Coordinates of C-alpha atoms in Angstrom, one line a residue:
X238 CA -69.7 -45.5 -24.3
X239 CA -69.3 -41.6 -23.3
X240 CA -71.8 -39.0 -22.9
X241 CA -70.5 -36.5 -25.3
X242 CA -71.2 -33.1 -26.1
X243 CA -70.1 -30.5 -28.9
X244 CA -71.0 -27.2 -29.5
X245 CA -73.0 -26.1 -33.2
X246 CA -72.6 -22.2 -32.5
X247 CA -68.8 -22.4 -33.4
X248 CA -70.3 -23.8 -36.8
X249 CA -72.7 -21.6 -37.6
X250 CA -70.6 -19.0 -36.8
X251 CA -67.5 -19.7 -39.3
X252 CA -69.2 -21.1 -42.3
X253 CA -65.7 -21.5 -44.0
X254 CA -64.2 -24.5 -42.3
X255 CA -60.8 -23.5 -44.4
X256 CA -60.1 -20.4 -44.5
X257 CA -62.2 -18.5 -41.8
X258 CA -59.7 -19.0 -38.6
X259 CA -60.5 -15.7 -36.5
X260 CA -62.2 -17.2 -34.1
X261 CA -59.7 -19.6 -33.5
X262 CA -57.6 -17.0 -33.4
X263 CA -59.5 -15.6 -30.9
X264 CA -59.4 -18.3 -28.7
X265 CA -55.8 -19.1 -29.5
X266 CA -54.9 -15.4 -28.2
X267 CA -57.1 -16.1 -24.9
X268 CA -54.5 -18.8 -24.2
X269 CA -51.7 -16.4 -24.4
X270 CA -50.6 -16.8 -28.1
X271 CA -50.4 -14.9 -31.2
X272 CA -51.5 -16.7 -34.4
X273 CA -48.4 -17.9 -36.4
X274 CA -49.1 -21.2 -38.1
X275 CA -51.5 -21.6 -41.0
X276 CA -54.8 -22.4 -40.5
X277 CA -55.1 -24.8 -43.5
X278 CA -56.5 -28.0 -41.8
X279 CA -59.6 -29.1 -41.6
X280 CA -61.5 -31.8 -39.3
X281 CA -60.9 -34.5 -41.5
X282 CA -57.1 -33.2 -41.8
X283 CA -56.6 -33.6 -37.9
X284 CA -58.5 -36.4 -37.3
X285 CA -56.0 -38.2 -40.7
X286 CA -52.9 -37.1 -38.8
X287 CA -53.4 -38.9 -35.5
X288 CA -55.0 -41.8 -37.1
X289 CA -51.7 -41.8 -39.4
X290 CA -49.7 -41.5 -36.0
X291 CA -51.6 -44.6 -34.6
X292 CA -51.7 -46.5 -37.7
X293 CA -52.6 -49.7 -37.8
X294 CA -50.2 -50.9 -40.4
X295 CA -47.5 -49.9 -38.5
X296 CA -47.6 -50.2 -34.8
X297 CA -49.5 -53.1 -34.6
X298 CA -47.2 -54.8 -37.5
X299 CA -44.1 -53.7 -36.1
X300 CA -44.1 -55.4 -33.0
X301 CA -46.3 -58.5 -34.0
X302 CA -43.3 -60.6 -34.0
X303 CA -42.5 -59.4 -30.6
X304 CA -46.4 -60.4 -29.7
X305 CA -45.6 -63.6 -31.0
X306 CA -42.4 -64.3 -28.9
X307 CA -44.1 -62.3 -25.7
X308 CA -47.3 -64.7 -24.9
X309 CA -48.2 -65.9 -28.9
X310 CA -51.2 -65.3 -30.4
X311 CA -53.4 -65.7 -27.0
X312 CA -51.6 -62.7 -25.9
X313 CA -51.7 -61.1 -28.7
X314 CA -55.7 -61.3 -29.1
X315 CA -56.5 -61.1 -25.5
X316 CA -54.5 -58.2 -24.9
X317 CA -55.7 -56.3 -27.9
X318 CA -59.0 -56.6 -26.5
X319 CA -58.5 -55.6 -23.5
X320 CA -56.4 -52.9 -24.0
X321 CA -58.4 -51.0 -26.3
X322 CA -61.4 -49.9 -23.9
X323 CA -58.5 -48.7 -21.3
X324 CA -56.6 -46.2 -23.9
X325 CA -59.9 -44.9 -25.1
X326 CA -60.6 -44.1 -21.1
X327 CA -57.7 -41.8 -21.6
X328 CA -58.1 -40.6 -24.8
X329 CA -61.5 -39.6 -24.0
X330 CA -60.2 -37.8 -20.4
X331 CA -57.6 -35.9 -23.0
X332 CA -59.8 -35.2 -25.6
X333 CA -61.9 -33.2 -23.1
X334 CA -59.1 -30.8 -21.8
X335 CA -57.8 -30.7 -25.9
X336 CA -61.5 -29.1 -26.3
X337 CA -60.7 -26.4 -23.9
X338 CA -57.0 -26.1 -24.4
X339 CA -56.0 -26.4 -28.2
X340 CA -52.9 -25.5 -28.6
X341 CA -49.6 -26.8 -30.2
X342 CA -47.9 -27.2 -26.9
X343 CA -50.8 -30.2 -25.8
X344 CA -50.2 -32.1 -22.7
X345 CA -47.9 -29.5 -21.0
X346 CA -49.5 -26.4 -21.3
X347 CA -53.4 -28.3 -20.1
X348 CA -50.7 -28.9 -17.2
X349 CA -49.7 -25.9 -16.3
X350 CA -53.0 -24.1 -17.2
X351 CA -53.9 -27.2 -14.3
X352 CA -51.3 -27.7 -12.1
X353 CA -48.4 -25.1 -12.1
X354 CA -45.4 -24.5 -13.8
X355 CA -43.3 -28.2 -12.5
X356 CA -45.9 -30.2 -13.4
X357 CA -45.4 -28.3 -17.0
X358 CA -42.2 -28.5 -17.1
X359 CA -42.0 -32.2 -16.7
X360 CA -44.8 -33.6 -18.9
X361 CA -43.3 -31.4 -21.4
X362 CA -40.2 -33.3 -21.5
X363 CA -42.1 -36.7 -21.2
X364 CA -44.2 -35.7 -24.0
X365 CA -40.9 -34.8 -26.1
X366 CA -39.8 -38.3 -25.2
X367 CA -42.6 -40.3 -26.1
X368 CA -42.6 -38.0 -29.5
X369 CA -39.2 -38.5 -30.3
X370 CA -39.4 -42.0 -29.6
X371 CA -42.6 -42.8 -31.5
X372 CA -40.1 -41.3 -34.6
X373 CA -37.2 -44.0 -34.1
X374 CA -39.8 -46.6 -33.8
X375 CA -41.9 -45.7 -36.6
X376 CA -39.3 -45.6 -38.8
X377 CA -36.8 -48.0 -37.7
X378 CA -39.5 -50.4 -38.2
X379 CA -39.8 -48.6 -41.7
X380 CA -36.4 -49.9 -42.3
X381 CA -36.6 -53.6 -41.2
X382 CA -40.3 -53.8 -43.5
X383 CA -38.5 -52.7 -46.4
X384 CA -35.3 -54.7 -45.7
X385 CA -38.0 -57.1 -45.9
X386 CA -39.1 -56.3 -48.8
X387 CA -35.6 -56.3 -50.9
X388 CA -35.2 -59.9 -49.5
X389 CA -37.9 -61.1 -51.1
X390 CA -37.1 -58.9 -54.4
X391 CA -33.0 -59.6 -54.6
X392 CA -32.2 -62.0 -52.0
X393 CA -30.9 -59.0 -50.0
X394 CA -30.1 -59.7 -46.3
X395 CA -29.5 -57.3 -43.6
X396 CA -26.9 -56.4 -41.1
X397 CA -27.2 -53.9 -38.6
X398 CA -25.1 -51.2 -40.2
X399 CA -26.8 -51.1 -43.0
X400 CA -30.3 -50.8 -41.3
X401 CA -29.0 -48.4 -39.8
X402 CA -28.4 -46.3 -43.1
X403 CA -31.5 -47.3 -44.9
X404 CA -33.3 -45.7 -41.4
X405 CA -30.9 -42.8 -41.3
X406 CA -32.2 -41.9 -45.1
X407 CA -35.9 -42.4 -44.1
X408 CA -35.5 -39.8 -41.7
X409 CA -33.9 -37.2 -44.1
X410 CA -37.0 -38.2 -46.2
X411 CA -39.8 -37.4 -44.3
X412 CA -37.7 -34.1 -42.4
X413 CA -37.5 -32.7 -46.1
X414 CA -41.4 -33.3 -47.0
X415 CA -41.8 -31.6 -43.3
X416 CA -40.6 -28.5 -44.9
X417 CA -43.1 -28.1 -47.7
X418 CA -45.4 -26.6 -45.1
X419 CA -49.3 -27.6 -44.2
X420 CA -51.1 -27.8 -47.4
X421 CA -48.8 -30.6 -48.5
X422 CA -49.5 -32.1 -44.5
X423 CA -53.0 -31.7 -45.5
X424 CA -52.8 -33.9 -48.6
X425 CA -50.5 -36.5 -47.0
X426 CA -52.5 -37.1 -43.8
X427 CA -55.5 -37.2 -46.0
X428 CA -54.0 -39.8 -48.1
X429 CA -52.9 -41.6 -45.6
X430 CA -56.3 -42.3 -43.5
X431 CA -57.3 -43.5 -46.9
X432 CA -54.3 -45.4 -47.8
X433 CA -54.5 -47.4 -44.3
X434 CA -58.0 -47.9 -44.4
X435 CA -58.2 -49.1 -47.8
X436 CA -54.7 -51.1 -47.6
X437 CA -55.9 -52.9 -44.2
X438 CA -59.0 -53.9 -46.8
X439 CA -57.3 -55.2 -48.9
X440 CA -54.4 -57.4 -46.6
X441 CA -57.8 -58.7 -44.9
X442 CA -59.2 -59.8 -47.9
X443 CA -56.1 -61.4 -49.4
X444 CA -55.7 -63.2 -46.0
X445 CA -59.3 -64.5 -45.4
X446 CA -60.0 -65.3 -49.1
X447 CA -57.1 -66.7 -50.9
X448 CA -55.3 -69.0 -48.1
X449 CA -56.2 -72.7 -48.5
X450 CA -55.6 -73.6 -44.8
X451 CA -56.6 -70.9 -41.7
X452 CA -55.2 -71.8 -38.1
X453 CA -57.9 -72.8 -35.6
X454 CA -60.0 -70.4 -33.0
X455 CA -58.8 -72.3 -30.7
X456 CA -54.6 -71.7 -31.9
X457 CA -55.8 -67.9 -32.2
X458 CA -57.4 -67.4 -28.8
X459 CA -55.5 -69.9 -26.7
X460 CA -51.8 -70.6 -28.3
X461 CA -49.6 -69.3 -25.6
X462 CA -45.7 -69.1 -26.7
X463 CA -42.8 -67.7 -24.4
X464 CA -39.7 -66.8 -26.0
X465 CA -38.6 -64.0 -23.3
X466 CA -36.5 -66.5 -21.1
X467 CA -38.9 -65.6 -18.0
X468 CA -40.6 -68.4 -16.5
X469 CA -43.7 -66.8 -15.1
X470 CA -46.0 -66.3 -17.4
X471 CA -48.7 -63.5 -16.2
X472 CA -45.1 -61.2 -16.3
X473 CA -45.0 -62.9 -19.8
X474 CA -48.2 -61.6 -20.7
X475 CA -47.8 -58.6 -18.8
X476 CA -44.9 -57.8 -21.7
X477 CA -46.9 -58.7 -24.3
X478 CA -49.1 -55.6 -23.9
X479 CA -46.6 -53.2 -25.1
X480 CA -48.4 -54.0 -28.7
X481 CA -51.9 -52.5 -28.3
X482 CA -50.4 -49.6 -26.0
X483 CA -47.8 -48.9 -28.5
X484 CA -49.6 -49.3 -31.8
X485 CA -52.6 -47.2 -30.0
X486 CA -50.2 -44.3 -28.9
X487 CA -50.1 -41.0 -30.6
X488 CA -53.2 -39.6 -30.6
X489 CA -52.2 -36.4 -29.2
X490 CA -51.0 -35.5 -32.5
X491 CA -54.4 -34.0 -33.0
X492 CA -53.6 -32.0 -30.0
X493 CA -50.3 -30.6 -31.4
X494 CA -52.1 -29.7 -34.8
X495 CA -54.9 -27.8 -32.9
X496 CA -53.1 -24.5 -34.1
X497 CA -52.8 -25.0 -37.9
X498 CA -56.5 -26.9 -37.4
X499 CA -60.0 -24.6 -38.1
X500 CA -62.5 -25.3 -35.4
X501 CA -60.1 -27.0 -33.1
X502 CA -61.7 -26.6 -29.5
X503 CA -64.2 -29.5 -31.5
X504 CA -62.1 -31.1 -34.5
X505 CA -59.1 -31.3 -32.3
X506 CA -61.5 -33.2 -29.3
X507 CA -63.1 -35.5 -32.2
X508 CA -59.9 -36.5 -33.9
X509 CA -58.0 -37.6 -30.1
X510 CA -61.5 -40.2 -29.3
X511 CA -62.1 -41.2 -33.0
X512 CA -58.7 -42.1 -34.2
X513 CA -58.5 -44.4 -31.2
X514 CA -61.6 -45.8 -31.4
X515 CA -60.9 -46.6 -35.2
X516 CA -58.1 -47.8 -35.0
X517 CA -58.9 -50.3 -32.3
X518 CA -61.8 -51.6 -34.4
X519 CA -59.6 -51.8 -37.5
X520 CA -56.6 -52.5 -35.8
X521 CA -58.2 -55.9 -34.3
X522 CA -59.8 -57.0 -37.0
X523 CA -56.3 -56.7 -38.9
X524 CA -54.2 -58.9 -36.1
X525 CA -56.9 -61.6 -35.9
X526 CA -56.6 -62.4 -39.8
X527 CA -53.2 -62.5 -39.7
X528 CA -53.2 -64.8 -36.7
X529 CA -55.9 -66.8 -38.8
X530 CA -53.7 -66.8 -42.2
X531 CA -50.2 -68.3 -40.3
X532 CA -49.2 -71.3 -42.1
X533 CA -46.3 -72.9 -40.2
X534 CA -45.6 -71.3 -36.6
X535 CA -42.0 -71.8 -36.6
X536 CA -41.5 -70.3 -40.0
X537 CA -43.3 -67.4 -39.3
X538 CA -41.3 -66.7 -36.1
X539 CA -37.9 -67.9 -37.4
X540 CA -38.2 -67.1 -41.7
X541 CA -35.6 -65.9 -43.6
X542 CA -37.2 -62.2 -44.0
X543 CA -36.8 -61.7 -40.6
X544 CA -40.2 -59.8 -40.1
X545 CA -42.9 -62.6 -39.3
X546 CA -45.8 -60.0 -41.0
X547 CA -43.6 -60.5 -44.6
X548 CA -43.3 -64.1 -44.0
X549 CA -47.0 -64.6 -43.5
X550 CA -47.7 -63.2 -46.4
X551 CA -45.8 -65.0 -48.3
X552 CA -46.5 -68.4 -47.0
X553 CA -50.2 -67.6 -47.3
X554 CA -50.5 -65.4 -50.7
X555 CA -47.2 -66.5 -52.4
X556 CA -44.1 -64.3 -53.8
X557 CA -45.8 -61.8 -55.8
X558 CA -49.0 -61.1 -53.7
X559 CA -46.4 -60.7 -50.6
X560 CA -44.3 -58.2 -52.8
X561 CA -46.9 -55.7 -53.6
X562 CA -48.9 -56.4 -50.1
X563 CA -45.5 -55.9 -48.1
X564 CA -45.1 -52.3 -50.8
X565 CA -49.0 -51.2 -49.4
X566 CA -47.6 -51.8 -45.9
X567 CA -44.3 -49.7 -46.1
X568 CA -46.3 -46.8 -47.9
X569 CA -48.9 -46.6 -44.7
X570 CA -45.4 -46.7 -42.0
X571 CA -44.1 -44.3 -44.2
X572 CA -46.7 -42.0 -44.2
X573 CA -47.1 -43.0 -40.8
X574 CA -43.7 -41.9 -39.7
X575 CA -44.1 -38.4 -41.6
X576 CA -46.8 -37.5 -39.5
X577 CA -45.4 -38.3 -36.4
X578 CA -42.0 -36.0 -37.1
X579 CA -44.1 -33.6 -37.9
X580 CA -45.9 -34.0 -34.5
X581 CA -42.6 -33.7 -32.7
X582 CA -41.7 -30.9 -35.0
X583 CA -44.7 -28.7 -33.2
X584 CA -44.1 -29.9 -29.7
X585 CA -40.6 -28.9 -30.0
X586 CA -41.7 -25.4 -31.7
X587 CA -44.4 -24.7 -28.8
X588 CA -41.7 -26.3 -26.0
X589 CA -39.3 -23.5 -27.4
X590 CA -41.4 -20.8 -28.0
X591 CA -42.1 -20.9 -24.0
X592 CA -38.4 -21.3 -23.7
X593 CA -38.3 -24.9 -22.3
X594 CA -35.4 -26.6 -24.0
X595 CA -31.7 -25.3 -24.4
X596 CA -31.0 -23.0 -27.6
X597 CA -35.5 -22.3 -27.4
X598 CA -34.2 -19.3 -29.8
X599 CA -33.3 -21.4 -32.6
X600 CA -36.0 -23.9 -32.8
X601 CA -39.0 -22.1 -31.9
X602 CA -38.0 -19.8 -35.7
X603 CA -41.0 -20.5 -38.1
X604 CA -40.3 -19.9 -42.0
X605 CA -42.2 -16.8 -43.4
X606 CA -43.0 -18.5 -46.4
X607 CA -44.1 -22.1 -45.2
X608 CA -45.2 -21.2 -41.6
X609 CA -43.2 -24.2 -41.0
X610 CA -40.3 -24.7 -37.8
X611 CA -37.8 -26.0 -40.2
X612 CA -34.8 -25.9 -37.0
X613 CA -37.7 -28.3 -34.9
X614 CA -38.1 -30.7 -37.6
X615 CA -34.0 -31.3 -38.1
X616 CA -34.0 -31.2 -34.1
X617 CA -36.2 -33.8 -33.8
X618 CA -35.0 -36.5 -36.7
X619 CA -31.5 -35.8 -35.2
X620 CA -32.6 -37.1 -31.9
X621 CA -34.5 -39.8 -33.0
X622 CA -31.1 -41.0 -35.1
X623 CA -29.4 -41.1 -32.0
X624 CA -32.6 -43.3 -29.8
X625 CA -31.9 -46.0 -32.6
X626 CA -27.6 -46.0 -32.1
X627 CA -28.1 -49.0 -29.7
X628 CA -29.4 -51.3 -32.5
X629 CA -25.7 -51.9 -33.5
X630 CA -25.0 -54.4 -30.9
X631 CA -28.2 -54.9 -29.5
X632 CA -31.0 -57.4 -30.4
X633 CA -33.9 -56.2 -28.5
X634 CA -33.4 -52.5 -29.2
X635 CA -36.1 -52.0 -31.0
X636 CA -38.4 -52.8 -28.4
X637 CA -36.8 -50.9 -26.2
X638 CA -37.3 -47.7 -28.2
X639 CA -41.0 -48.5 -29.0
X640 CA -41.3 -49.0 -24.9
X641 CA -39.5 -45.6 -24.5
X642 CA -42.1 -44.3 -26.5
X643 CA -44.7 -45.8 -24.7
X644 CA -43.7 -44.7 -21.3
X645 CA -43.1 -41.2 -22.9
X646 CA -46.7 -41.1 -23.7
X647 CA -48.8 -42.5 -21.3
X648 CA -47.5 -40.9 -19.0
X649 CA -47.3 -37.4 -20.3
X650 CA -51.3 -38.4 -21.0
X651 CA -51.8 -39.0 -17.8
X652 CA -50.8 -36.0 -15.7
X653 CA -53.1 -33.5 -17.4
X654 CA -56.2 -35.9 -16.9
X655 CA -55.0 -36.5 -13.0
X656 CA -54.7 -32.7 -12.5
X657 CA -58.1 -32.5 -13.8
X658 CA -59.1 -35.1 -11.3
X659 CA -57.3 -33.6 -8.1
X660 CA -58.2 -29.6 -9.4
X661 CA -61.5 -29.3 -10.3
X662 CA -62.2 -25.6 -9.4
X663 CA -59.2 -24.8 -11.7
X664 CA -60.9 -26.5 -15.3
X665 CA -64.2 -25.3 -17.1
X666 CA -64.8 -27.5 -19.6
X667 CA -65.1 -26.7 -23.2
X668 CA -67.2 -27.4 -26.3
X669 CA -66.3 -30.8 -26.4
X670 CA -66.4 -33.1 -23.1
X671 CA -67.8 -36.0 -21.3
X672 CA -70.7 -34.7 -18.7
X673 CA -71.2 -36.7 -15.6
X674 CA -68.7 -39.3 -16.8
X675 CA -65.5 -37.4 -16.8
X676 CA -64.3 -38.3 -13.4
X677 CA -65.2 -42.4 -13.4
X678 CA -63.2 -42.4 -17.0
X679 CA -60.3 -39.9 -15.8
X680 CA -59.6 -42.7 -12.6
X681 CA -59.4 -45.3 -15.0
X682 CA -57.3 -44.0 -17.1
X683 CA -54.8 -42.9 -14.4
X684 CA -54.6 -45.9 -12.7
X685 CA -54.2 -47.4 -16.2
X686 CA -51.2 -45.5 -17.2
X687 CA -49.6 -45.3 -13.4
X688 CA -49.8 -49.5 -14.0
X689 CA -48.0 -49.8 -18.2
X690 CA -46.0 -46.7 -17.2
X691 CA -43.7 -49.1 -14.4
X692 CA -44.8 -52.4 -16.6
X693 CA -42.3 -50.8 -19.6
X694 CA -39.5 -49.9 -17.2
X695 CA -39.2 -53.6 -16.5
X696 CA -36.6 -56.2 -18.4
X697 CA -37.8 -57.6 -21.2
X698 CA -35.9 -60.6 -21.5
X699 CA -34.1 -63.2 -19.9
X700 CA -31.1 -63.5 -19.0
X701 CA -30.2 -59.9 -18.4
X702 CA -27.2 -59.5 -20.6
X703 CA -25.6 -56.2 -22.4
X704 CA -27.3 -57.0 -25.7
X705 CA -30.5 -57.5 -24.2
X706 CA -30.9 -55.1 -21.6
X707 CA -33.8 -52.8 -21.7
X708 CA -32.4 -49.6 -21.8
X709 CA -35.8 -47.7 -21.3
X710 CA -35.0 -46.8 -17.9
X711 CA -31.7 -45.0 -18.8
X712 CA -33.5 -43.6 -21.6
X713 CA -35.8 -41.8 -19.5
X714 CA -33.8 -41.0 -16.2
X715 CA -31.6 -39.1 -18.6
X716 CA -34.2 -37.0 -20.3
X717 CA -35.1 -36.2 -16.7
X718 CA -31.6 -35.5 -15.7
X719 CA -31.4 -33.4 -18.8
X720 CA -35.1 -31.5 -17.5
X721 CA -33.8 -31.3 -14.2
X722 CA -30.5 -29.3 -14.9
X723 CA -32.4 -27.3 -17.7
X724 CA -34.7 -26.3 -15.0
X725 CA -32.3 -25.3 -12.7
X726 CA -30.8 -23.2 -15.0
X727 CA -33.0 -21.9 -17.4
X728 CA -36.2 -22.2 -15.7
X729 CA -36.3 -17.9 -15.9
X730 CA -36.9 -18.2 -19.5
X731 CA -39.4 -20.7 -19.1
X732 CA -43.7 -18.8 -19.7
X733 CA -46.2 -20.5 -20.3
X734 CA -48.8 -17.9 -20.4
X735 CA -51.6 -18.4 -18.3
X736 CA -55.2 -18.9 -20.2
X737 CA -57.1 -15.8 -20.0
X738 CA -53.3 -13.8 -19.7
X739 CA -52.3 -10.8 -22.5
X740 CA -50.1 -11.9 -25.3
X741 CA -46.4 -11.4 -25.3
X742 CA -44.3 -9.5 -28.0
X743 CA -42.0 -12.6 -27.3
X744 CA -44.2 -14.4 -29.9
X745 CA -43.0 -12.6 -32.7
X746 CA -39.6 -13.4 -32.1
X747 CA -39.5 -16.6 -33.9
X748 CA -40.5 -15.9 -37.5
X749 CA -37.7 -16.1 -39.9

C-alpha cells in the first residue's frame, strides 16, 4: 500500500539488538534527553505491546454487543472494512514522525518539535485522555467478560457495585505487575502477541468447525438492527463505527516504548503500521465468524450472561467449550489492559518530566532499581477508577468511556501528522517513512480523524435521559479546562527541549 523505506546502517552498526543501546542513546540525547529507562526491548517486544494495546480479543469483543444494537451485523462487517484502510492512513502518517522522533513523550513532543509549544501542550493532554481512557475501557470490559464468566461457572449475576469492585481489583493487578520493571514487560507483551494470535485461532476454529448451523452471507453482510432509539439510520451507522476505531486504537504505545526499545527510530516505526495492519486482518476475520456462529439473534443480544460474545459461545460450542474459550478471552483483555497502563504510565512519566501536569515532581521519579515510574503507574489506574464512577447509575457508560478514549486518540494522532502537513520545512524525515506518499496519506488521515473526532461527541442514544447521556463531551471539555488553567499557571515549568537542543541537568531530577 505505502512506499516504505528503513535504514540497514543502524543494523550493522549495533549487532546486539539487546543490549547495545548507545546509539539510541545518542539519538535520544539529540532530542534533548538523558537516557534513564532500560533498554531491554526489542523489535518484536515493541511491536507485542501495541498489538496487545489493540488487541483483537478485546476491543473488538468488548463492544460487539454495542455493534450489534448500533446497525447489527451489516454495520458491524461493513464498517470494519472500511475503517481499517482509514486508521492505517494514520498510523502510517505517525509511524513516519515516530521514526524521527522516538521518544516516550510520542504525539506531543513530534508536536512541539512541529508546531510550538500550544499545540504541545494540548495534544499532550488529549493523548493522556485517550490513554487513560483506553485503561477504564480495557479493563472495565475485563470485568463484565469475567462476570461473564462466573455466570456461566456459579450462576453468579452482577450488579453494578460489584462490577465495580471486581474492576477496581483488576486495576490494582496489572499497576503491581507494572512495577516489576521491563524485562517482566518484555515477557508479558511477548506472551501476549502469542496468546492473542493463537487464542483468536483457536475461537475461529471452534466457531467454523464445531457449530451445526452458521447464519447466512446474506444475515452477516446485510442484517441491519437499531436499538439506539434514533430513527435515521446513516446516524445509526455512523455510531456503529466506534468498534473498528476503538478496537484499532492504541498503537502509539510503540511510540511511548521507543525509549526502553533498541533500534527505535525503525522498530518503533514498524511496530505503529504493523500492529494495525494485523490486527485489522485478524481482527476481521475474528468478527465475521462470530457473526457466522450466532444461533438465535435475540438470545445473543438479550442472554442471561449479559455479554452477547459469552453467549455465542455457548449457544454454538456448549457449557464447557464456552467456559475455557471465554477463560482464553479474559487472559488476552487482561494482558491487553496491562499493556495499556503501562503505556499511560510512560506518557505520564515523559508529560511530567517536561513539567506538564500538576505535582510533574512526583510522577516523573523513576525507581533506581526497576527504571520503572512507580508514582505514574498508581496516577494513572487512579484516574482510570474514577472515568468508570459513572457506571453506577448509568447504562451506556461504558460506551461512553471507550468513545472518550477514542476521541482522546485520534485526535492527539492527528495533530502531529497535520503539522507535518502545514510545516514541511520544519520535519526531515527519518529512517523509516513513506516517500512521495506522505502527504496524500497524511490528508486522509486528518480529514479522517477531524470527521470520528465530532462523530464520538455526539449522543448515543435515544431519548436523551441522565442514564443514557453520553458524557464524552464533559469528559473532555474538563480535561481541557483542567489544561487550560495548568497552562496558565504552570506553563513556566513547562520544556520540551527542542530536537538538536543540549540536555538539561533537570533530567536527573527524577530518579529515586
Amino acid at each position: 500500500m505505502t512506499s516504505v523505506r528503513t535504514s540497514r546502517t543502524t543494523s550493522r552498526q549495533q549487532p546486539n539488538p539487546v543490549d547495545d543501546d548507545g546509539e539510541d542513546a545518542r539519538i535520544l540525547q539529540s532530542l534533548g534527553y538523558t537516557q534513564q529507562l532500560h533498554r531491554r526491548m526489542g523489535a518484536f517486544g515493541n511491536f507485542s505491546a501495541s498489538l496487545s494495546v489493540i488487541s483483537i480479543m478485546s476491543g473488538t469483543l468488548l463492544l460487539f454487543g454495542y455493534g450489534l444494537n448500533s446497525g447489527g451485523p451489516a454495520v458491524i462487517t461493513w464498517g470494519w472494512l472500511a475503517v481499517g484502510p482509514l486508521v492505517l492512513c494514520l498510523a502510517a502518517s505517525l509511524a513516519e514522525i515516530t521514526s524521527r522522533y522516538p521518544t516516550s513523550g510520542g504525539l506531543y513532543y513530534m508536536a512541539r518539535q512541529l508546531g510550538g509549544e500550544r499545540w504541545s501542550w494540548y495534544t499532550g493532554w488529549l493523548n493522556l485522555l485517550g490513554l487513560l481512557g483506553g485503561i477504564a475501557a480495557q479493563d472495565y470490559g475485563i470485568a463484565t467478560f469475567t462476570a461473564a464468566w462466573m455466570n456461566l461457572q456459579f450462576g453468579y449475576t452482577p450488579t453494578p457495585e460489584s462490577l465495580l469492585l471486581l474492576y477496581a481489583v483488576i486495576l490494582a493487578l496489572h499497576a503491581v505487575l507494572n512495577l516489576f520493571g521491563t524485562r517482566l514487560m518484555n515477557i508479558l507483551t511477548s506472551l501476549s502477541a502469542w496468546w492473542h494470535l493463537a487464542g483468536a485461532v483457536v475461537i475461529i476454529g471452534s466457531l467454523a468447525l464445531v457449530p451445526s448451523h452458521h447464519q447466512s452471507a446474506g444475515f452477516v453482510f446485510s442484517e441491519f438492527t437499531n436499538n439506539t432509539g434514533w430513527s435515521a439510520p446513516v446516524y445509526v451507522i455512523l455510531l456503529g463505527m466506534l468498534l473498528p476505531v476503538f478496537a484499532l486504537a492504541g498503537y502509539d504505545t510503540s511510540a511511548h516504548l521507543s525509549e526502553e526499545t533498541n533500534h527505535a527510530s525503525v522498530a518503533a516505526a514498524r511496530g505503529v503500521f504493523r500492529s494495525v495492519a494485523v490486527s485489522w486482518i485478524a481482527g476481521g476475520i475474528l468478527l465475521l465468524t462470530l457473526l457466522f456462529a450466532i444461533q438465535d439473534y435475540t438470545t445473543t443480544l438479550s442472554g442471561p450472561t449479559g455479554v452477547p460474545v459469552a453467549q455465542i459461545l455457548l449457544d454454538a460450542l456448549g457449557m464447557a467449550a464456552a467456559k475455557a474459550l471465554l477463560l482464553v478471552i479474559i487472559v488476552a483483555q487482561f494482558l491487553c489492559g496491562y499493556t495499556v497502563t503501562a503505556s499511560a504510565s510512560r506518557m505520564i512519566y515523559a508529560f511530567a518530566r517536561d513539567g506538564a501536569l500538576p505535582g510533574s515532581t512526583r510522577w516523573k521519579k523513576v525507581s533506581r532499581r526497576t527504571a520503572i515510574p512507580a508514582n505514574a503507574v498508581w496516577l494513572a489506574v487512579a484516574v482510570a477508577f474514577v472515568l468508570a464512577l459513572p457506571s453506577l447509575y448509568s447504562p451506556t457508560a461504558f460506551s461512553a468511556v471507550t468513545a472518550i478514549s477514542a476521541v482522546g486518540f485520534t485526535s492527539a494522532y492527528a495533530i502531529p501528522v497535520l503539522l507535518r502537513l502545514l510545516h514541511r520545512d520544519r520535519f526531515t524525515p527519518g529512517p523509516w517513512h513513506l516517500g512521495r506518499w506522505s502527504r496524500p496519506i497524511g490528508w486522509v488521515a486528518v480529514v479522517w480523524a477531524a470527521a470520528v473526532t465530532v462523530l464520538f461527541l455526539l449522543p448515543q442514544s435515544s431519548p436523551i435521559t441522565a442514564t443514557t447521556f453520553n458524557y464524552t463531551p464533559v469528559a473532555v471539555v474538563v480535561a481541557f479546562l483542567i489544561a487550560a488553567l495548568w497552562r496558565r499557571f504552570g506553563r513556566d515549568s513547562y520544556h520540551v527541549p527542542r530536537s538538536g537542543s543540549p540536555t538539561e541537568d533537570k533530567q536527573f531530577e527524577g530518579i529515586i
